[in-house]
Amino acid sequence: MDLYTGSEAISRDELLSRVEGKSALIGLLTDTIDAPVLDAAGPSLRVVANVAVGYNNIDVDACRARGIIVTNTPDVLTNACADFTWALILAVTRRLGEGERVVRRQAWRGWALDYLLGMELRGKQLGIIGLGRIGHAVAGKAAAFGMRVAYSAKRPADVAGATQMGLDELLASSDVVSLHCPMTPETKHLIDRKSLLKMKRTAYLINTSRGPIVDEEALAWALRERLIAGAALDVYEHEPAVHTGLLDLENVLLIPHLASATTETRTAMADLAASNVLAVLSGEPPLTPVA
Ligand code: GLV
């Protein structure tokens, strides 16, 4: 076994040199597993286990072509990610980031009737783009806040009281738009200038999926011009870099990719990745292969 223990993501060169001759690779979403990495591993490699539910960092076709199984970590992180989405929805609509910054720079002048007013959730529409496991779980918690749910997804889904809509209708009618679709060539920059212009000026955008689904340049423009009310981001186009146009805006909450970051969930994700490897190496079917 070869365990990388560095506190930052392994460098490409180190990954390429250390993967050689391995039978299994447990990697993180920060590791790009493409044909050169698979070639560097050589014919011994049988399984690539991603410690993440999203697997856009892995060239699945290149793995398939070499007979390598790819696994991810669905289910175990669903609840943590859904809770976290609601944390972002509440934080951005109630302006917690702005308020906290005011207090920390000792600029708070005291309670005032109209100070830092946000948007109430009750009676509003939550628009969910991508209704997989996490989207479902987010939808399931909406009733607690009195929100009705609309969703846009490839297939109709069984979510009590939720209305399926086309993307344009969902963007135009929702008060909070939350992204839960996977990152694919079709979803890259799904939220661009055009889609932002379709949103209500009072609406909020939440992204806990993958950064490149939102065109950050376009989002910075829309937020600066107040074309939407605010955004909360957990993921970025070029992590860990954040578009500089977002950094000095008050109406965006910027969080460092923490949606699944609870001790319980990260432990379960690591356990599941290890179980997938053990299953494949002992000739059993993997627990959670990617589709
Ligand atoms: C985190 O972003 C994941 O895909 O698990």
Short mmCIF file of C-alpha atoms and ligand atoms in Angstrom, two decimals:
data_model
loop_
_atom_site.label_atom_id
_atom_site.label_comp_id
_atom_site.label_asym_id
_atom_site.label_seq_id
_atom_site.Cartn_x
_atom_site.Cartn_y
_atom_site.Cartn_z
CA MET A 1 0.00 0.00 0.00
CA ASP A 2 1.16 3.51 -0.78
CA LEU A 3 -0.57 6.23 1.25
CA TYR A 4 -0.22 9.88 0.29
CA THR A 5 -0.37 11.92 3.49
CA GLY A 6 0.27 15.45 2.21
CA SER A 7 -2.16 18.11 3.42
CA GLU A 8 -2.67 19.49 -0.09
CA ALA A 9 -3.80 17.66 -3.22
CA ILE A 10 -1.14 15.33 -4.60
CA SER A 11 0.78 16.90 -7.49
CA ARG A 12 0.30 15.49 -10.95
CA ASP A 13 3.94 14.38 -11.15
CA GLU A 14 3.79 12.61 -7.81
CA LEU A 15 0.55 10.86 -8.74
CA LEU A 16 2.01 9.73 -12.05
CA SER A 17 5.10 8.32 -10.41
CA ARG A 18 3.43 6.68 -7.41
CA VAL A 19 0.52 5.01 -9.25
CA GLU A 20 2.77 2.65 -11.20
CA GLY A 21 2.02 -1.02 -10.63
CA LYS A 22 -0.92 -0.46 -8.27
CA SER A 23 -4.07 -2.64 -8.38
CA ALA A 24 -6.39 -0.02 -6.94
CA LEU A 25 -6.45 3.74 -6.68
CA ILE A 26 -8.47 5.61 -4.05
CA GLY A 27 -8.57 9.23 -5.10
CA LEU A 28 -10.21 12.54 -4.26
CA LEU A 29 -12.17 14.95 -6.42
CA THR A 30 -9.01 17.05 -6.65
CA ASP A 31 -7.20 14.23 -8.50
CA THR A 32 -7.60 14.12 -12.27
CA ILE A 33 -7.63 10.48 -13.28
CA ASP A 34 -7.22 10.44 -17.03
CA ALA A 35 -5.55 8.26 -19.68
CA PRO A 36 -1.97 9.32 -18.77
CA VAL A 37 -2.57 8.34 -15.12
CA LEU A 38 -4.11 5.01 -16.14
CA ASP A 39 -1.18 4.37 -18.49
CA ALA A 40 1.28 5.25 -15.74
CA ALA A 41 -0.48 2.71 -13.49
CA GLY A 42 -0.21 0.01 -16.11
CA PRO A 43 -2.23 -3.19 -16.57
CA SER A 44 -2.32 -4.04 -12.85
CA LEU A 45 -4.93 -1.32 -12.14
CA ARG A 46 -8.41 -2.82 -11.61
CA VAL A 47 -10.38 -0.19 -9.76
CA VAL A 48 -10.47 3.57 -9.30
CA ALA A 49 -12.49 4.51 -6.21
CA ASN A 50 -13.44 8.18 -5.98
CA VAL A 51 -14.08 9.56 -2.49
CA ALA A 52 -16.87 11.78 -3.83
CA VAL A 53 -20.24 11.32 -5.43
CA GLY A 54 -19.33 13.52 -8.41
CA TYR A 55 -16.79 11.86 -10.68
CA ASN A 56 -16.16 14.44 -13.39
CA ASN A 57 -12.48 14.27 -12.34
CA ILE A 58 -12.29 10.75 -13.79
CA ASP A 59 -12.19 9.82 -17.45
CA VAL A 60 -14.70 6.99 -17.12
CA ASP A 61 -14.49 6.06 -20.82
CA ALA A 62 -10.72 5.69 -20.60
CA CYS A 63 -11.19 3.45 -17.53
CA ARG A 64 -13.85 1.36 -19.29
CA ALA A 65 -11.63 0.94 -22.33
CA ARG A 66 -8.98 -0.60 -20.06
CA GLY A 67 -11.47 -2.74 -18.11
CA ILE A 68 -10.99 -0.64 -14.96
CA ILE A 69 -14.01 -0.30 -12.64
CA VAL A 70 -14.87 3.17 -11.34
CA THR A 71 -16.77 3.69 -8.09
CA ASN A 72 -18.05 6.76 -6.25
CA THR A 73 -19.67 7.46 -2.85
CA PRO A 74 -23.39 8.11 -3.30
CA ASP A 75 -26.01 7.96 -0.52
CA VAL A 76 -23.64 8.33 2.43
CA LEU A 77 -23.30 12.06 1.79
CA THR A 78 -26.84 12.86 0.71
CA ASN A 79 -28.09 14.08 4.06
CA ALA A 80 -25.00 16.19 4.85
CA CYS A 81 -25.18 17.85 1.43
CA ALA A 82 -28.91 18.51 1.68
CA ASP A 83 -28.53 20.03 5.16
CA PHE A 84 -25.69 22.14 3.88
CA THR A 85 -27.73 23.39 0.92
CA TRP A 86 -30.35 24.60 3.37
CA ALA A 87 -27.61 26.21 5.46
CA LEU A 88 -26.58 28.19 2.36
CA ILE A 89 -30.17 29.06 1.43
CA LEU A 90 -30.82 30.41 4.93
CA ALA A 91 -27.47 32.14 5.19
CA VAL A 92 -27.70 34.01 1.92
CA THR A 93 -31.37 34.96 2.10
CA ARG A 94 -30.87 36.24 5.69
CA ARG A 95 -27.55 37.94 4.84
CA LEU A 96 -25.49 36.15 7.49
CA GLY A 97 -22.18 36.63 5.68
CA GLU A 98 -22.71 40.37 5.41
CA GLY A 99 -23.81 40.61 9.03
CA GLU A 100 -20.86 38.64 10.28
CA ARG A 101 -18.42 40.79 8.33
CA VAL A 102 -19.96 43.96 9.79
CA VAL A 103 -19.62 42.67 13.35
CA ARG A 104 -16.03 41.51 12.82
CA ARG A 105 -14.89 44.84 11.46
CA GLN A 106 -16.60 46.53 14.41
CA ALA A 107 -18.82 48.51 12.06
CA TRP A 108 -22.17 47.54 13.60
CA ARG A 109 -24.00 50.62 14.86
CA GLY A 110 -26.81 48.76 16.60
CA TRP A 111 -30.30 47.34 15.93
CA ALA A 112 -32.42 49.20 13.42
CA LEU A 113 -35.85 48.40 12.02
CA ASP A 114 -34.71 48.25 8.41
CA TYR A 115 -31.16 46.99 8.89
CA LEU A 116 -29.85 44.13 6.65
CA LEU A 117 -33.30 42.95 5.69
CA GLY A 118 -33.41 39.62 3.90
CA MET A 119 -36.03 37.49 2.21
CA GLU A 120 -38.44 35.22 4.05
CA LEU A 121 -38.67 31.67 2.67
CA ARG A 122 -42.26 30.90 3.58
CA GLY A 123 -44.56 30.98 0.55
CA LYS A 124 -41.66 31.21 -1.90
CA GLN A 125 -40.62 28.78 -4.66
CA LEU A 126 -37.49 26.69 -4.51
CA GLY A 127 -36.34 25.68 -8.01
CA ILE A 128 -34.15 22.58 -8.05
CA ILE A 129 -32.10 21.87 -11.15
CA GLY A 130 -31.21 18.17 -11.25
CA LEU A 131 -33.32 15.88 -9.12
CA GLY A 132 -30.94 13.09 -8.15
CA ARG A 133 -30.44 11.87 -4.60
CA ILE A 134 -29.28 15.20 -3.20
CA GLY A 135 -31.86 17.25 -5.11
CA HIS A 136 -34.54 14.93 -3.74
CA ALA A 137 -33.28 15.32 -0.18
CA VAL A 138 -33.19 19.11 -0.53
CA ALA A 139 -36.76 19.06 -1.87
CA GLY A 140 -37.84 16.88 1.06
CA LYS A 141 -36.84 19.55 3.57
CA ALA A 142 -38.61 22.43 1.78
CA ALA A 143 -41.93 21.94 3.58
CA ALA A 144 -40.21 22.70 6.89
CA PHE A 145 -39.58 26.22 5.59
CA GLY A 146 -42.96 26.59 3.89
CA MET A 147 -41.48 26.60 0.39
CA ARG A 148 -43.09 25.01 -2.63
CA VAL A 149 -40.80 23.07 -4.93
CA ALA A 150 -40.32 23.20 -8.68
CA TYR A 151 -37.74 21.07 -10.40
CA SER A 152 -36.19 20.66 -13.77
CA ALA A 153 -34.86 17.20 -14.54
CA LYS A 154 -34.61 14.77 -17.41
CA ARG A 155 -37.25 12.47 -15.95
CA PRO A 156 -40.38 13.21 -13.93
CA ALA A 157 -39.77 12.40 -10.29
CA ASP A 158 -41.84 11.31 -7.38
CA VAL A 159 -41.60 14.23 -4.98
CA ALA A 160 -44.85 15.05 -3.22
CA GLY A 161 -46.18 18.43 -4.23
CA ALA A 162 -43.27 19.29 -6.53
CA THR A 163 -43.90 20.63 -10.02
CA GLN A 164 -41.74 19.68 -12.97
CA MET A 165 -40.84 22.63 -15.20
CA GLY A 166 -38.65 23.40 -18.16
CA LEU A 167 -35.42 25.15 -17.22
CA ASP A 168 -36.52 28.57 -18.49
CA GLU A 169 -39.81 28.48 -16.61
CA LEU A 170 -38.05 27.34 -13.44
CA LEU A 171 -35.48 30.14 -13.70
CA ALA A 172 -38.14 32.75 -14.33
CA SER A 173 -40.48 31.71 -11.53
CA SER A 174 -38.23 30.59 -8.65
CA ASP A 175 -37.17 32.68 -5.66
CA VAL A 176 -34.26 30.37 -4.87
CA VAL A 177 -32.57 28.31 -7.60
CA SER A 178 -30.40 25.44 -6.36
CA LEU A 179 -28.11 23.39 -8.60
CA HIS A 180 -27.91 19.63 -8.06
CA CYS A 181 -27.02 18.29 -11.49
CA PRO A 182 -23.79 16.46 -12.32
CA MET A 183 -21.00 18.22 -14.21
CA THR A 184 -21.08 17.03 -17.84
CA PRO A 185 -20.31 18.73 -21.16
CA GLU A 186 -24.06 19.59 -21.36
CA THR A 187 -24.20 21.26 -17.95
CA LYS A 188 -20.99 23.31 -18.28
CA HIS A 189 -22.01 26.99 -17.94
CA LEU A 190 -25.67 26.01 -17.74
CA ILE A 191 -25.95 29.16 -15.66
CA ASP A 192 -24.58 31.86 -17.91
CA ARG A 193 -25.55 35.49 -18.64
CA LYS A 194 -28.64 34.39 -20.51
CA SER A 195 -29.96 32.18 -17.72
CA LEU A 196 -29.15 34.77 -15.07
CA LEU A 197 -31.15 37.33 -17.03
CA LYS A 198 -34.13 34.97 -16.91
CA MET A 199 -34.09 34.89 -13.10
CA LYS A 200 -36.10 37.27 -10.93
CA ARG A 201 -34.15 40.27 -9.70
CA THR A 202 -35.14 39.20 -6.18
CA ALA A 203 -33.94 35.59 -6.59
CA TYR A 204 -30.95 33.77 -5.15
CA LEU A 205 -28.67 31.17 -6.78
CA ILE A 206 -27.18 28.33 -4.74
CA ASN A 207 -24.41 26.08 -6.08
CA THR A 208 -23.28 23.00 -4.17
CA SER A 209 -22.81 20.86 -7.29
CA ARG A 210 -19.75 21.64 -9.41
CA GLY A 211 -18.20 25.04 -10.09
CA PRO A 212 -18.09 24.99 -13.90
CA ILE A 213 -21.88 24.63 -14.09
CA VAL A 214 -21.93 28.37 -13.33
CA ASP A 215 -20.07 30.87 -15.50
CA GLU A 216 -18.43 32.80 -12.65
CA GLU A 217 -17.67 35.81 -14.80
CA ALA A 218 -21.35 36.05 -15.73
CA LEU A 219 -22.43 35.55 -12.12
CA ALA A 220 -20.10 38.31 -10.89
CA TRP A 221 -21.65 40.60 -13.50
CA ALA A 222 -25.23 39.71 -12.53
CA LEU A 223 -24.51 40.20 -8.83
CA ARG A 224 -22.68 43.49 -9.41
CA GLU A 225 -25.52 44.81 -11.57
CA ARG A 226 -28.07 43.51 -9.04
CA LEU A 227 -29.79 41.42 -11.72
CA ILE A 228 -30.31 38.80 -9.01
CA ALA A 229 -30.42 39.38 -5.26
CA GLY A 230 -27.60 37.09 -4.23
CA ALA A 231 -25.75 33.81 -4.53
CA ALA A 232 -24.19 31.23 -2.26
CA LEU A 233 -21.38 29.14 -3.68
CA ASP A 234 -19.67 26.08 -2.26
CA VAL A 235 -17.88 25.18 -5.50
CA TYR A 236 -15.89 27.13 -8.08
CA GLU A 237 -14.75 26.89 -11.68
CA HIS A 238 -11.05 26.69 -10.82
CA GLU A 239 -10.84 25.56 -7.20
CA PRO A 240 -9.26 26.70 -4.98
CA ALA A 241 -9.18 29.94 -6.99
CA VAL A 242 -12.28 32.11 -6.86
CA HIS A 243 -13.10 34.61 -9.60
CA THR A 244 -11.74 37.92 -8.33
CA GLY A 245 -14.93 39.69 -9.44
CA LEU A 246 -16.80 37.81 -6.71
CA LEU A 247 -14.46 38.54 -3.84
CA ASP A 248 -15.51 42.08 -3.02
CA LEU A 249 -19.25 41.64 -3.55
CA GLU A 250 -21.42 41.69 -0.43
CA ASN A 251 -24.31 39.77 -2.01
CA VAL A 252 -22.43 36.50 -2.47
CA LEU A 253 -21.60 33.95 0.19
CA LEU A 254 -18.35 32.13 -0.59
CA ILE A 255 -17.71 28.79 1.12
CA PRO A 256 -14.71 26.47 0.50
CA HIS A 257 -16.35 23.27 -0.85
CA LEU A 258 -17.70 21.94 2.45
CA ALA A 259 -21.07 20.39 1.60
CA SER A 260 -20.17 16.85 2.69
CA ALA A 261 -17.72 17.97 5.36
CA THR A 262 -18.99 16.37 8.55
CA THR A 263 -16.88 13.87 10.44
CA GLU A 264 -19.62 11.25 10.08
CA THR A 265 -20.05 11.71 6.34
CA ARG A 266 -16.39 12.01 5.37
CA THR A 267 -15.67 8.85 7.41
CA ALA A 268 -18.51 7.02 5.65
CA MET A 269 -17.24 8.19 2.26
CA ALA A 270 -13.71 6.93 2.97
CA ASP A 271 -15.10 3.61 4.29
CA LEU A 272 -17.25 3.16 1.21
CA ALA A 273 -14.33 3.83 -1.14
CA ALA A 274 -12.22 1.28 0.74
CA SER A 275 -15.07 -1.28 0.67
CA ASN A 276 -15.41 -0.81 -3.08
CA VAL A 277 -11.71 -1.55 -3.53
CA LEU A 278 -11.83 -4.60 -1.27
CA ALA A 279 -14.86 -5.94 -3.14
CA VAL A 280 -13.25 -5.59 -6.57
CA LEU A 281 -9.91 -7.02 -5.46
CA SER A 282 -11.64 -10.04 -3.94
CA GLY A 283 -13.59 -10.69 -7.13
CA GLU A 284 -16.93 -9.39 -5.84
CA PRO A 285 -19.06 -6.78 -7.62
CA PRO A 286 -18.33 -3.24 -6.42
CA LEU A 287 -20.87 -1.72 -4.03
CA THR A 288 -21.34 1.55 -5.83
CA PRO A 289 -20.03 1.49 -9.39
CA VAL A 290 -20.67 4.60 -11.47
CA ALA A 291 -23.32 4.20 -14.16
C1 GLV B 1 -18.29 16.46 -3.39
O1 GLV B 1 -18.28 17.49 -4.00
C2 GLV B 1 -18.68 15.20 -3.95
O2 GLV B 1 -18.92 15.09 -5.16
O3 GLV B 1 -18.71 14.22 -3.18
#
